[in-house]
Amino acid sequence: MYKATVNVTLRKSILDPKGKAAQHALTDLGLTNIDNVRIGKLIELDIDADDKDEAFDIAETACSKLLANEVMEDFEIEIHEN
Amino acid sequence: MYKATVNVTLRKSILDPKGKAAQHALTDLGLTNIDNVRIGKLIELDIDADDKDEAFDIAETACSKLLANEVMEDFEIEIHEN
């Protein structure tokens, strides 16, 4: 059994309205030295695979088919043994 | 200028309906060897601070005041020099 940790982040060129809203709220709370906020997804998958490479391939398929929108988002996969 | 990477994850005891929905959808897509999916947030902050410790404190305040709900979520902060 492997655990995959997937970081899904909006591409640099894409505006992040959720992050902007959070930044404004933080400024209102007095945290004025936070200049930029970007909010992405952190996805953890438990994968039943024979080896690390197979687990990586499964995670990659899951990302491109469902978990990430590759037009707007980048993803990074890390595989750990469980 | 420092960059903080914050991982916000649902506590183990809390049900994750978004993750469950993603897992069912992945099963429908034929990815039957993914046993569990949990979806959290990955937040990146640009922080204007004098040193790493100050940046960490600012990120921690931002998390407890706004970015994470500590009743249901855990957070982990990493500070990198920019």
mmCIF file of C-alpha atoms in Angstrom:
data_model
loop_
_atom_site.group_PDB
_atom_site.id
_atom_site.type_symbol
_atom_site.label_atom_id
_atom_site.label_comp_id
_atom_site.label_asym_id
_atom_site.label_seq_id
_atom_site.Cartn_x
_atom_site.Cartn_y
_atom_site.Cartn_z
ATOM 1 C CA MET A 1 0.000 0.000 0.000
ATOM 2 C CA TYR A 2 1.339 3.415 -0.969
ATOM 3 C CA LYS A 3 0.314 6.914 -0.030
ATOM 4 C CA ALA A 4 0.377 9.589 -2.732
ATOM 5 C CA THR A 5 0.462 13.255 -1.780
ATOM 6 C CA VAL A 6 -0.679 15.465 -4.635
ATOM 7 C CA ASN A 7 -0.247 19.241 -4.662
ATOM 8 C CA VAL A 8 -2.615 20.906 -7.108
ATOM 9 C CA THR A 9 -1.844 24.590 -7.663
ATOM 10 C CA LEU A 10 -3.333 27.192 -9.966
ATOM 11 C CA ARG A 11 -0.960 28.188 -12.769
ATOM 12 C CA LYS A 12 0.907 31.446 -12.174
ATOM 13 C CA SER A 13 -0.942 33.237 -14.971
ATOM 14 C CA ILE A 14 -4.393 32.364 -13.587
ATOM 15 C CA LEU A 15 -6.085 34.805 -11.206
ATOM 16 C CA ASP A 16 -6.932 33.274 -7.825
ATOM 17 C CA PRO A 17 -10.091 34.975 -6.491
ATOM 18 C CA LYS A 18 -10.261 32.767 -3.378
ATOM 19 C CA GLY A 19 -6.675 33.703 -2.521
ATOM 20 C CA LYS A 20 -7.357 37.400 -3.146
ATOM 21 C CA ALA A 21 -10.394 37.275 -0.843
ATOM 22 C CA ALA A 22 -8.321 35.587 1.871
ATOM 23 C CA GLN A 23 -5.596 38.197 1.493
ATOM 24 C CA HIS A 24 -8.087 41.064 1.882
ATOM 25 C CA ALA A 25 -9.589 39.399 4.953
ATOM 26 C CA LEU A 26 -6.105 38.960 6.471
ATOM 27 C CA THR A 27 -5.338 42.642 5.830
ATOM 28 C CA ASP A 28 -8.603 43.568 7.581
ATOM 29 C CA LEU A 29 -7.481 41.418 10.528
ATOM 30 C CA GLY A 30 -4.289 43.483 10.780
ATOM 31 C CA LEU A 31 -1.948 41.060 8.984
ATOM 32 C CA THR A 32 -0.727 43.688 6.547
ATOM 33 C CA ASN A 33 2.625 42.078 5.753
ATOM 34 C CA ILE A 34 1.123 39.184 3.829
ATOM 35 C CA ASP A 35 1.511 40.266 0.221
ATOM 36 C CA ASN A 36 0.045 37.449 -1.747
ATOM 37 C CA VAL A 37 -2.124 34.400 -1.034
ATOM 38 C CA ARG A 38 -2.708 31.484 -3.376
ATOM 39 C CA ILE A 39 -4.961 28.599 -2.462
ATOM 40 C CA GLY A 40 -4.579 25.174 -4.010
ATOM 41 C CA LYS A 41 -5.524 21.611 -3.127
ATOM 42 C CA LEU A 42 -3.620 19.010 -1.165
ATOM 43 C CA ILE A 43 -4.931 15.557 -2.028
ATOM 44 C CA GLU A 44 -3.938 12.348 -0.255
ATOM 45 C CA LEU A 45 -4.561 9.019 -1.955
ATOM 46 C CA ASP A 46 -4.133 5.511 -0.545
ATOM 47 C CA ILE A 47 -3.119 3.348 -3.481
ATOM 48 C CA ASP A 48 -2.965 -0.415 -3.666
ATOM 49 C CA ALA A 49 -0.069 -1.086 -6.062
ATOM 50 C CA ASP A 50 2.818 -3.538 -6.508
ATOM 51 C CA ASP A 51 5.567 -0.929 -6.588
ATOM 52 C CA LYS A 52 6.247 2.799 -6.383
ATOM 53 C CA ASP A 53 6.209 3.292 -10.173
ATOM 54 C CA GLU A 54 2.804 1.669 -10.540
ATOM 55 C CA ALA A 55 1.480 3.816 -7.659
ATOM 56 C CA PHE A 56 2.843 6.933 -9.375
ATOM 57 C CA ASP A 57 1.161 5.998 -12.668
ATOM 58 C CA ILE A 58 -2.178 5.441 -10.933
ATOM 59 C CA ALA A 59 -1.921 8.794 -9.134
ATOM 60 C CA GLU A 60 -0.994 10.543 -12.395
ATOM 61 C CA THR A 61 -4.002 9.027 -14.178
ATOM 62 C CA ALA A 62 -6.280 10.082 -11.304
ATOM 63 C CA CYS A 63 -4.941 13.648 -11.546
ATOM 64 C CA SER A 64 -5.302 14.043 -15.284
ATOM 65 C CA LYS A 65 -8.700 12.309 -15.447
ATOM 66 C CA LEU A 66 -10.344 13.932 -12.440
ATOM 67 C CA LEU A 67 -8.404 15.639 -9.676
ATOM 68 C CA ALA A 68 -6.700 18.458 -11.590
ATOM 69 C CA ASN A 69 -7.804 20.664 -14.450
ATOM 70 C CA GLU A 70 -4.644 20.816 -16.535
ATOM 71 C CA VAL A 71 -5.795 23.887 -18.445
ATOM 72 C CA MET A 72 -5.602 25.969 -15.268
ATOM 73 C CA GLU A 73 -3.733 23.849 -12.752
ATOM 74 C CA ASP A 74 -0.373 22.158 -12.258
ATOM 75 C CA PHE A 75 0.092 19.084 -10.117
ATOM 76 C CA GLU A 76 2.991 17.447 -8.287
ATOM 77 C CA ILE A 77 2.905 13.880 -7.014
ATOM 78 C CA GLU A 78 4.957 12.361 -4.189
ATOM 79 C CA ILE A 79 4.734 8.668 -3.383
ATOM 80 C CA HIS A 80 5.511 7.308 0.088
ATOM 81 C CA GLU A 81 5.478 3.740 1.262
ATOM 82 C CA ASN A 82 2.786 3.149 3.871
ATOM 83 C CA MET B 1 10.539 38.273 1.713
ATOM 84 C CA TYR B 2 9.593 34.750 2.765
ATOM 85 C CA LYS B 3 7.266 32.193 1.269
ATOM 86 C CA ALA B 4 5.126 30.108 3.617
ATOM 87 C CA THR B 5 3.603 26.856 2.432
ATOM 88 C CA VAL B 6 0.694 25.793 4.609
ATOM 89 C CA ASN B 7 -0.901 22.352 4.444
ATOM 90 C CA VAL B 8 -4.385 22.350 5.908
ATOM 91 C CA THR B 9 -5.818 18.855 6.352
ATOM 92 C CA LEU B 10 -9.041 17.584 7.869
ATOM 93 C CA ARG B 11 -8.490 15.763 11.166
ATOM 94 C CA LYS B 12 -8.474 11.979 10.885
ATOM 95 C CA SER B 13 -11.736 11.635 12.836
ATOM 96 C CA ILE B 14 -13.634 14.031 10.543
ATOM 97 C CA LEU B 15 -15.523 12.605 7.562
ATOM 98 C CA ASP B 16 -14.392 14.053 4.213
ATOM 99 C CA PRO B 17 -17.402 14.101 1.844
ATOM 100 C CA LYS B 18 -15.439 15.814 -0.976
ATOM 101 C CA GLY B 19 -12.798 13.082 -0.761
ATOM 102 C CA LYS B 20 -15.442 10.336 -0.702
ATOM 103 C CA ALA B 21 -17.117 11.811 -3.798
ATOM 104 C CA ALA B 22 -13.762 11.946 -5.606
ATOM 105 C CA GLN B 23 -13.027 8.344 -4.647
ATOM 106 C CA HIS B 24 -16.384 7.145 -6.011
ATOM 107 C CA ALA B 25 -15.810 9.069 -9.235
ATOM 108 C CA LEU B 26 -12.321 7.535 -9.587
ATOM 109 C CA THR B 27 -13.791 4.052 -9.056
ATOM 110 C CA ASP B 28 -16.356 4.787 -11.793
ATOM 111 C CA LEU B 29 -13.464 5.785 -14.066
ATOM 112 C CA GLY B 30 -11.886 2.375 -13.518
ATOM 113 C CA LEU B 31 -9.292 3.387 -10.916
ATOM 114 C CA THR B 32 -10.395 0.738 -8.455
ATOM 115 C CA ASN B 33 -7.105 0.456 -6.569
ATOM 116 C CA ILE B 34 -7.410 3.867 -4.922
ATOM 117 C CA ASP B 35 -8.759 3.031 -1.469
ATOM 118 C CA ASN B 36 -9.085 6.376 0.200
ATOM 119 C CA VAL B 37 -9.049 10.019 -0.872
ATOM 120 C CA ARG B 38 -8.747 13.026 1.447
ATOM 121 C CA ILE B 39 -8.795 16.562 0.127
ATOM 122 C CA GLY B 40 -7.214 19.432 2.008
ATOM 123 C CA LYS B 41 -5.884 22.877 1.195
ATOM 124 C CA LEU B 42 -2.437 23.964 0.122
ATOM 125 C CA ILE B 43 -1.987 27.665 0.836
ATOM 126 C CA GLU B 44 0.990 29.739 -0.273
ATOM 127 C CA LEU B 45 1.677 33.057 1.437
ATOM 128 C CA ASP B 46 4.260 35.722 0.531
ATOM 129 C CA ILE B 47 5.283 37.294 3.822
ATOM 130 C CA ASP B 48 7.286 40.451 4.354
ATOM 131 C CA ALA B 49 9.228 39.748 7.575
ATOM 132 C CA ASP B 50 12.663 40.413 9.069
ATOM 133 C CA ASP B 51 13.508 36.796 9.751
ATOM 134 C CA LYS B 52 12.213 33.236 9.444
ATOM 135 C CA ASP B 53 10.789 33.162 12.981
ATOM 136 C CA GLU B 54 8.762 36.315 12.426
ATOM 137 C CA ALA B 55 7.469 34.910 9.125
ATOM 138 C CA PHE B 56 6.450 31.693 10.890
ATOM 139 C CA ASP B 57 4.591 33.634 13.592
ATOM 140 C CA ILE B 58 2.710 35.672 10.974
ATOM 141 C CA ALA B 59 1.748 32.517 9.064
ATOM 142 C CA GLU B 60 0.614 30.827 12.283
ATOM 143 C CA THR B 61 -1.572 33.810 13.209
ATOM 144 C CA ALA B 62 -3.076 33.834 9.695
ATOM 145 C CA CYS B 63 -3.901 30.122 10.024
ATOM 146 C CA SER B 64 -5.518 30.284 13.431
ATOM 147 C CA LYS B 65 -7.403 33.513 12.706
ATOM 148 C CA LEU B 66 -8.667 32.715 9.216
ATOM 149 C CA LEU B 67 -7.136 30.027 7.042
ATOM 150 C CA ALA B 68 -7.782 26.912 9.122
ATOM 151 C CA ASN B 69 -10.665 25.843 11.327
ATOM 152 C CA GLU B 70 -8.825 24.270 14.236
ATOM 153 C CA VAL B 71 -11.893 22.417 15.455
ATOM 154 C CA MET B 72 -11.847 20.265 12.307
ATOM 155 C CA GLU B 73 -8.505 20.894 10.657
ATOM 156 C CA ASP B 74 -4.790 20.571 11.360
ATOM 157 C CA PHE B 75 -2.201 22.782 9.729
ATOM 158 C CA GLU B 76 1.525 22.524 9.021
ATOM 159 C CA ILE B 77 3.663 25.522 8.090
ATOM 160 C CA GLU B 78 6.951 25.514 6.153
ATOM 161 C CA ILE B 79 8.896 28.734 5.636
ATOM 162 C CA HIS B 80 11.275 29.189 2.692
ATOM 163 C CA GLU B 81 13.448 32.158 1.880
ATOM 164 C CA ASN B 82 12.383 33.834 -1.343
#
